[in-house]
Short mmCIF file of C-alpha atoms in Angstrom, two decimals:
data_model
loop_
_atom_site.label_atom_id
_atom_site.label_comp_id
_atom_site.label_asym_id
_atom_site.label_seq_id
_atom_site.Cartn_x
_atom_site.Cartn_y
_atom_site.Cartn_z
CA MET A 10 -50.27 57.28 -1.25
CA PHE A 11 -51.55 54.11 -2.85
CA LYS A 12 -51.27 50.79 -1.09
CA ARG A 13 -49.09 48.01 -2.36
CA THR A 14 -50.60 44.74 -3.48
CA SER A 15 -48.99 41.46 -2.40
CA ILE A 16 -48.91 38.81 -5.10
CA VAL A 17 -48.00 35.24 -4.19
CA ASN A 18 -48.23 32.66 -6.95
CA LYS A 19 -48.16 29.55 -4.78
CA ILE A 20 -48.09 28.92 -1.02
CA HIS A 21 -47.89 25.69 0.95
CA VAL A 22 -48.28 25.66 4.77
CA THR A 23 -48.29 22.38 6.69
CA ASP A 24 -49.23 23.47 10.20
CA VAL A 25 -50.72 26.54 11.90
CA SER A 26 -51.06 26.07 15.66
CA LEU A 27 -51.11 27.61 19.16
CA ASN A 28 -52.84 30.92 18.45
CA SER A 29 -51.00 31.65 15.25
CA VAL A 30 -52.38 33.62 12.33
CA PHE A 31 -52.26 32.85 8.62
CA GLU A 32 -54.02 35.66 6.82
CA ILE A 33 -54.44 36.46 3.15
CA GLY A 34 -55.69 40.01 2.73
CA ASP A 35 -55.45 43.34 4.52
CA SER A 36 -56.28 44.03 8.13
CA TRP A 37 -56.05 46.74 10.76
CA SER A 38 -54.31 44.98 13.63
CA ILE A 39 -53.17 41.47 14.53
CA LYS A 40 -52.60 40.67 18.20
CA PRO A 41 -52.11 36.97 18.93
CA ARG A 42 -51.39 35.71 22.45
CA ALA A 43 -50.13 32.22 23.34
CA ASN A 44 -49.57 30.70 26.79
CA ALA A 45 -48.04 27.25 27.11
CA LEU A 46 -46.91 24.87 29.82
CA ALA A 47 -44.31 22.62 28.24
CA VAL A 48 -44.14 19.57 30.50
CA GLN A 49 -41.63 16.80 29.92
CA ARG A 50 -41.88 13.63 32.00
CA GLU A 51 -39.62 10.67 32.30
CA PHE A 52 -42.68 8.47 32.12
CA GLU A 53 -45.80 8.84 29.99
CA ARG A 54 -48.53 10.04 32.31
CA PHE A 55 -50.57 13.08 31.31
CA TYR A 56 -54.00 14.06 32.58
CA GLY A 57 -55.99 16.32 30.29
CA ASP A 58 -56.94 18.88 32.93
CA GLU A 59 -53.56 19.57 34.51
CA GLY A 60 -51.92 22.94 34.84
CA ASP A 61 -52.96 26.36 36.10
CA PHE A 62 -51.52 29.46 34.39
CA ASP A 63 -52.35 31.57 37.47
CA ALA A 64 -49.91 29.48 39.54
CA TYR A 65 -46.93 30.84 37.56
CA PRO A 66 -46.16 34.58 37.50
CA ILE A 67 -44.60 34.33 34.03
CA PHE A 68 -48.12 34.25 32.53
CA THR A 69 -49.34 37.40 34.27
CA MET A 70 -46.24 39.58 34.64
CA PRO A 71 -46.30 42.74 32.50
CA LEU A 72 -43.77 42.76 29.71
CA PRO A 73 -41.61 45.78 28.94
CA LYS A 74 -42.72 47.61 25.82
CA ALA A 75 -40.60 49.84 23.62
CA LEU A 76 -41.80 53.40 24.11
CA ILE A 77 -41.30 55.76 21.20
CA ASN A 78 -41.68 59.33 22.42
CA GLU A 79 -40.10 61.01 19.43
CA HIS A 80 -42.46 62.26 16.75
CA ILE A 81 -41.54 60.83 13.37
CA ASN A 82 -42.65 62.32 10.08
CA PHE A 83 -42.94 59.12 8.14
CA THR A 84 -43.23 59.33 4.38
CA ARG A 85 -43.63 56.24 2.26
CA VAL A 86 -43.17 56.40 -1.51
CA ASN A 87 -44.23 53.27 -3.33
CA ASP A 88 -42.52 53.33 -6.71
CA SER A 89 -43.85 49.87 -7.43
CA SER A 90 -47.46 48.94 -6.75
CA SER A 91 -46.82 45.30 -5.90
CA ILE A 92 -44.65 42.85 -3.96
CA TYR A 93 -44.25 39.63 -5.87
CA VAL A 94 -43.27 36.21 -4.48
CA ASN A 95 -43.43 33.16 -6.72
CA LYS A 96 -43.51 30.31 -4.19
CA ILE A 97 -43.61 30.03 -0.37
CA ASP A 98 -43.19 26.76 1.50
CA ILE A 99 -43.59 26.91 5.29
CA THR A 100 -43.64 23.85 7.52
CA SER A 101 -45.04 25.37 10.69
CA VAL A 102 -46.45 28.58 12.17
CA SER A 103 -46.72 28.25 15.93
CA ALA A 104 -47.02 30.05 19.29
CA SER A 105 -48.30 33.49 18.22
CA GLY A 106 -46.57 33.33 14.87
CA VAL A 107 -47.93 35.57 12.15
CA LEU A 108 -47.94 34.74 8.44
CA LEU A 109 -49.50 37.60 6.51
CA ILE A 110 -49.87 38.13 2.80
CA GLY A 111 -51.21 41.64 2.63
CA SER A 112 -50.93 44.82 4.65
CA THR A 113 -51.85 45.79 8.19
CA LYS A 114 -51.27 48.64 10.61
CA VAL A 115 -50.20 46.93 13.82
CA ILE A 116 -48.71 43.54 14.61
CA ASP A 117 -48.42 42.86 18.35
CA ALA A 118 -47.61 39.25 19.21
CA GLU A 119 -46.84 37.69 22.57
CA SER A 120 -45.92 34.15 23.61
CA ARG A 121 -45.14 32.83 27.07
CA VAL A 122 -43.75 29.35 27.61
CA LYS A 123 -43.02 27.74 30.98
CA HIS A 124 -40.91 24.61 30.90
CA ILE A 125 -41.31 21.94 33.57
CA ARG A 126 -39.40 18.68 33.63
CA GLN A 127 -40.36 15.85 35.98
CA LEU A 128 -37.92 13.04 36.64
CA GLN A 129 -38.46 10.02 38.82
CA GLY A 130 -35.02 9.90 40.34
CA ASP A 131 -33.51 6.77 41.85
CA PRO A 132 -35.48 5.54 44.92
CA ASN A 133 -32.56 3.27 46.00
CA SER A 134 -30.03 6.07 45.99
CA ASP A 135 -29.26 7.95 49.21
CA ILE A 136 -27.68 10.92 47.47
CA GLY A 137 -29.76 14.05 47.18
CA PRO A 138 -31.85 14.84 44.12
CA SER A 139 -29.48 17.54 42.87
CA ASN A 140 -26.48 15.16 43.02
CA ASN A 141 -28.60 12.65 41.27
CA VAL A 142 -29.09 15.04 38.36
CA ASN A 143 -25.35 15.53 38.01
CA ALA A 144 -24.85 11.79 37.98
CA LYS A 145 -27.32 11.49 35.11
CA ALA A 146 -25.96 14.42 33.10
CA MET B 14 -37.43 63.54 12.63
CA ASN B 15 -38.22 63.07 8.97
CA PHE B 16 -38.08 59.54 7.69
CA THR B 17 -38.69 58.72 4.04
CA VAL B 18 -38.82 55.22 2.59
CA VAL B 19 -38.91 54.61 -1.14
CA ASN B 20 -40.17 51.15 -2.03
CA LYS B 21 -38.79 50.02 -5.38
CA GLN B 22 -39.80 46.84 -7.10
CA VAL B 23 -39.62 43.65 -5.01
CA CYS B 24 -39.63 40.32 -6.82
CA VAL B 25 -38.81 37.10 -4.92
CA ASP B 26 -38.74 33.67 -6.52
CA ASN B 27 -38.68 31.04 -3.78
CA VAL B 28 -39.08 31.09 0.03
CA ARG B 29 -38.59 27.99 2.21
CA ILE B 30 -39.14 28.29 5.98
CA ILE B 31 -39.14 25.51 8.58
CA GLY B 32 -40.79 27.42 11.40
CA VAL B 33 -42.35 30.80 12.22
CA THR B 34 -42.69 30.39 15.96
CA SER B 35 -42.81 32.14 19.36
CA SER B 36 -44.07 35.57 18.28
CA SER B 37 -42.34 35.68 14.92
CA VAL B 38 -43.61 37.31 11.77
CA PHE B 39 -43.34 36.47 8.11
CA LEU B 40 -44.88 39.29 6.14
CA VAL B 41 -45.42 39.79 2.43
CA GLY B 42 -46.78 43.32 2.54
CA ASP B 43 -46.63 46.49 4.60
CA THR B 44 -47.20 47.40 8.22
CA ASP B 45 -46.75 50.52 10.31
CA SER B 46 -45.60 48.88 13.52
CA ILE B 47 -44.42 45.49 14.74
CA SER B 48 -44.11 44.59 18.43
CA LEU B 49 -43.09 41.06 19.34
CA SER B 50 -42.54 39.58 22.82
CA SER B 51 -41.54 36.07 23.76
CA VAL B 52 -41.05 34.86 27.32
CA PHE B 53 -39.37 31.55 27.92
CA ASP B 54 -38.93 30.29 31.47
CA THR B 55 -36.74 27.31 32.36
CA PRO B 56 -35.48 27.96 35.90
CA PRO B 57 -33.68 25.29 37.98
CA GLU B 58 -36.86 24.96 40.12
CA SER B 59 -38.71 23.72 37.07
CA LEU B 60 -36.72 20.48 37.26
CA ILE B 61 -38.73 18.32 39.64
CA ILE B 62 -37.20 15.04 40.81
CA GLY B 63 -39.11 12.66 43.00
CA PRO B 64 -42.42 10.87 43.25
CA PHE B 65 -44.92 11.90 40.61
CA VAL B 66 -47.25 14.74 41.58
CA PRO B 67 -49.63 16.11 38.95
CA LEU B 68 -49.53 19.85 38.22
CA SER B 69 -52.05 22.01 40.06
CA ARG B 70 -55.39 22.32 38.30
CA SER B 71 -57.25 25.56 37.72
#
C-alpha cells in the first residue's frame, strides 16, 4: 500500500497557542496536552504566579478511554495518490488542537479547563452571596 | 471483522475555519487512530463571591 500525499496550495494560520500543533509533513504520533485555569474577575487584578493545578482534581483525574477489543482486519485501498486542497484559512488553533497536513499513525489529544469566576459582591447588602447572584442575573 | 476503505480522488477548493480548539483535529491526510478528550469544569463552587483572595500558588 502506498501512502497518500497531501497537497495544499496555500495556507494561512493566524494563531497557534496553548500546546497546539501545526505540522506539515508525516509523523508517527501526536499527543498534545493542555491544562488551563480560566479565571474571570470583576476587577482587574492578576498576579503572574497564581494557581496550582494539583489543587483541582480535574487536572489529575484519569479520563475514560474507548477500548476496542475486537480485532479488525483493516484494508485501505488508495485509488488516488494525493489529497488536494487549494486554500486553507484558519484563525486559531488552541488548547491541544491539531492541524496536520500529512499523515500520522496516532492522534491523542487532551485538554482540561477549569473555570473560576470571582465577584466582589455588595458589601452593603445583608442578603447572602447566593441571593446576591440571583439579584445580579 | 473485515473493514475495507477505498479512497478515491479528493479535491477541495477552499476551507475557512475560525477555531480548532479544545482537543480538536483538522487533518489533511491519513491516520490510523484518533482519540480526543476535553474536560471542562464550571461547577457552582467555582463562582466565588466576596473579598478578593488570590488563587493558591504551587
